[in-house]
Amino acid sequence: MWLGLLALLIGLILGLWLPSLAILPVTLQQQLPNYLGLALLAAIDATLGAWRANMEGTYDTGVFLSGFFVNMIAAASLAYIGDLLGVNLALAAVVAFGTRIFNNLAVIRRILLQHWRQRMTRVG
Amino acid sequence: MKQPFPNDQKFAIVLVGLTLGLLIGLQVRTLGLQKASIGSSRATVLMERLLKAQEEITQLREEVDKLRQQIRDYERAMAEGRAATERITAELNKLRVMAGLTKVRGPGIIIWLTDASKPLSPDNPSLGIVHDTDLLMIVNELRNAGAEAIAINNQRVVATTAIRCVGNLITVNGVPVSPPYEIAAIGDPNKLKEGLMMPEGIVEQLKTLGIPINITQRQDVIIPSLSVTPRLELARPIEQ
């Protein structure tokens, strides 16, 4: 758990520091957030999915890792193809991932609530 | 939930944590940079403008190059043109002198002659008179000696000049001239005089006939321009 948080922190610092190097051309820097945001959404979705799977006892590291990276790349690519075609495919990704994020959150919340109630009855 | 994670799970957690952190950091930072510099809604507009401006710059650079080349061409042409103008002006001045279009001055001689007051033989009075042919021969001799400009009684003698007898008058350029005749010539004074004084030359011949003739060398002879404008109606130059 702490290892994960530490990795997150290091990644965060790295991410905040990299753009200040100004390696990327201005035009790319302008478009980057559009795709990066979608990839981020996919990553959050995969992480929440893994949490839920872990709680339901169906967690599989291979599924989690592959889903994490493939979804990320797929979401960004979808947005890029949508830009090329002039269709806002990014919206589809946002809706799909957003729905799943809320679903997963709901399931996690319910399971957590169940655990808490069980513990309360055992204590009580 | 509290059980320790196996190694592959640790790896997954670290990897995912790193990636997630990197993405979040990048996103926050780039968006922050955009908002800090310009309103994000204006960003695309400004980007378009930037691209257009860059395009314009390349176009204008090309135009500058083209115009610089043009300037070089014009400068070269101008330099050549100036040299050509000088050549043409020099040529024109020379031709104007030769055509008798300008008054000229220079070293030369003046020949003075008139009809004999007492004819040598009373039966042939025309022998003591200065004829058109005499003047023509003098002019011819002067030209042979390198005369550059000639005038008879202030009538310029040029290529189109006719010297002929009309009745008992001599006309030069169609203008009557009468004795005493004064022939002025510009050229090397010595050469001109030598040409005229040749043994059995025209001066000797005239002297034998008793015609008063007098040659003076001068350092400054002034010869007027042609009194009539030569006409040029039929002759056309042929390109070589």
XYZ file of C-alpha atoms in Angstrom, chain B residues 3-197:
195
model
C -2.867 -9.500 3.809
C 0.701 -8.766 2.446
C 0.941 -8.477 -1.334
C 2.861 -11.006 -3.413
C 5.766 -9.739 -5.518
C 3.964 -9.474 -8.875
C 1.284 -7.393 -7.229
C 3.855 -5.066 -5.768
C 5.308 -4.620 -9.211
C 1.894 -3.860 -10.641
C 1.149 -1.354 -7.930
C 4.437 0.465 -8.432
C 4.032 0.558 -12.198
C 0.459 1.745 -12.063
C 1.252 4.266 -9.364
C 4.133 5.703 -11.363
C 2.114 5.924 -14.560
C -0.905 7.418 -12.879
C 1.216 9.979 -11.084
C 3.073 10.876 -14.232
C -0.151 11.351 -16.179
C -1.797 13.441 -13.513
C 1.303 15.557 -13.071
C 1.719 16.123 -16.792
C -1.914 16.985 -17.276
C -2.084 19.392 -14.366
C 1.146 21.038 -15.372
C 0.400 21.517 -19.084
C -3.099 22.792 -18.362
C -1.667 25.099 -15.733
C 0.930 26.407 -18.157
C -1.728 27.072 -20.759
C -3.970 28.901 -18.353
C -1.058 30.882 -16.993
C 0.014 32.162 -20.420
C -3.309 32.653 -22.179
C -6.949 31.898 -21.760
C -7.391 28.269 -22.824
C -10.283 29.133 -25.141
C -8.076 31.580 -26.988
C -5.255 29.066 -27.226
C -6.492 27.412 -30.403
C -7.171 30.740 -32.043
C -3.719 31.959 -31.169
C -2.187 28.698 -32.351
C -3.836 29.104 -35.721
C -2.549 32.631 -35.872
C 0.932 31.442 -34.972
C 0.903 28.831 -37.722
C -0.378 31.384 -40.224
C 2.256 33.876 -39.162
C 4.990 31.279 -39.538
C 3.735 30.488 -43.031
C 3.660 34.173 -43.834
C 7.221 34.562 -42.602
C 8.463 31.852 -44.935
C 6.583 33.415 -47.832
C 7.954 36.849 -47.079
C 11.480 35.472 -46.779
C 11.147 33.977 -50.232
C 9.854 37.296 -51.509
C 12.794 39.123 -49.943
C 15.190 36.768 -51.659
C 13.426 37.310 -54.969
C 13.481 41.101 -54.597
C 17.153 41.104 -53.619
C 17.922 39.166 -56.775
C 15.924 41.710 -58.756
C 17.871 44.592 -57.228
C 21.130 42.912 -58.150
C 19.910 42.450 -61.712
C 18.819 46.079 -61.979
C 22.102 47.330 -60.558
C 24.060 45.305 -63.049
C 21.849 46.546 -65.892
C 22.231 50.128 -64.655
C 26.026 49.890 -64.583
C 26.019 48.482 -68.073
C 23.543 51.146 -69.201
C 25.696 53.969 -67.835
C 28.745 52.723 -69.710
C 26.635 52.335 -72.832
C 25.272 55.891 -72.466
C 28.788 57.296 -72.232
C 29.848 55.380 -75.305
C 26.782 56.528 -77.190
C 27.313 60.171 -76.186
C 30.941 60.069 -77.328
C 29.926 58.444 -80.597
C 27.141 60.965 -81.075
C 29.503 63.921 -80.565
C 31.905 62.501 -83.120
C 29.146 61.962 -85.629
C 27.738 65.455 -85.067
C 31.132 66.952 -85.907
C 31.419 64.782 -88.980
C 27.880 65.634 -90.128
C 28.551 69.340 -89.616
C 25.776 69.779 -87.098
C 27.936 71.726 -84.650
C 30.218 74.711 -84.853
C 33.779 73.482 -84.390
C 37.139 75.020 -83.662
C 40.690 73.764 -83.782
C 44.060 74.247 -85.481
C 44.054 74.428 -89.269
C 44.590 76.652 -92.275
C 42.783 79.312 -94.242
C 43.115 79.519 -98.016
C 42.284 82.790 -99.595
C 41.876 83.042 -103.373
C 40.085 85.156 -105.876
C 39.747 85.722 -109.616
C 42.778 87.088 -111.428
C 42.516 90.815 -111.950
C 44.344 90.577 -115.290
C 43.623 87.468 -117.339
C 46.698 85.765 -118.737
C 45.308 85.495 -122.214
C 42.684 87.964 -123.418
C 41.134 85.415 -125.811
C 40.279 83.008 -123.001
C 39.161 85.060 -119.960
C 37.761 81.990 -118.165
C 41.300 80.848 -117.425
C 41.734 83.604 -114.822
C 38.512 82.783 -113.005
C 38.175 80.478 -110.002
C 35.882 77.647 -111.051
C 33.760 75.230 -109.050
C 36.125 72.451 -110.056
C 39.039 74.407 -108.570
C 37.251 74.635 -105.248
C 36.343 70.965 -105.464
C 39.950 70.033 -106.056
C 41.090 72.118 -103.114
C 38.444 70.501 -100.884
C 39.491 67.077 -102.150
C 43.126 67.819 -101.413
C 42.300 69.061 -97.926
C 40.309 65.905 -97.200
C 43.155 63.790 -98.440
C 45.452 65.628 -96.009
C 43.173 64.723 -93.102
C 40.951 67.790 -92.772
C 38.205 67.172 -90.225
C 35.987 70.145 -91.018
C 35.913 72.418 -94.068
C 33.962 75.542 -94.954
C 33.897 77.745 -98.029
C 32.895 81.324 -97.285
C 31.333 80.059 -94.036
C 29.372 77.373 -95.852
C 30.159 74.088 -94.145
C 31.253 71.366 -96.548
C 29.930 67.942 -95.562
C 29.285 64.622 -97.294
C 26.091 65.852 -98.938
C 27.479 69.227 -99.972
C 27.469 70.045 -103.669
C 29.867 72.621 -105.122
C 28.750 73.586 -108.557
C 28.472 76.336 -111.057
C 25.121 78.012 -111.666
C 25.401 80.583 -114.420
C 28.378 82.669 -113.432
C 28.015 81.901 -109.720
C 29.330 79.097 -107.583
C 26.924 77.571 -105.059
C 27.889 75.626 -101.959
C 25.021 73.767 -100.234
C 22.802 75.611 -102.702
C 23.955 78.954 -101.335
C 25.753 81.253 -103.794
C 29.278 82.263 -102.864
C 31.297 84.941 -104.609
C 34.982 85.840 -104.815
C 37.138 86.319 -102.880
C 36.862 82.794 -101.589
C 37.997 81.874 -98.136
C 38.339 78.173 -97.466
C 38.792 77.234 -93.840
C 39.894 73.739 -92.776
C 40.576 72.149 -89.391
C 43.313 69.557 -89.296
C 47.058 69.293 -88.854
C 48.136 72.709 -90.313
C 51.433 71.400 -91.685
C 49.921 68.356 -93.331
C 47.158 70.445 -94.867
C 49.592 72.971 -96.260
C 51.940 70.297 -97.579
C 49.027 68.577 -99.314
C 48.031 71.791 -101.069
C 51.565 72.833 -102.025
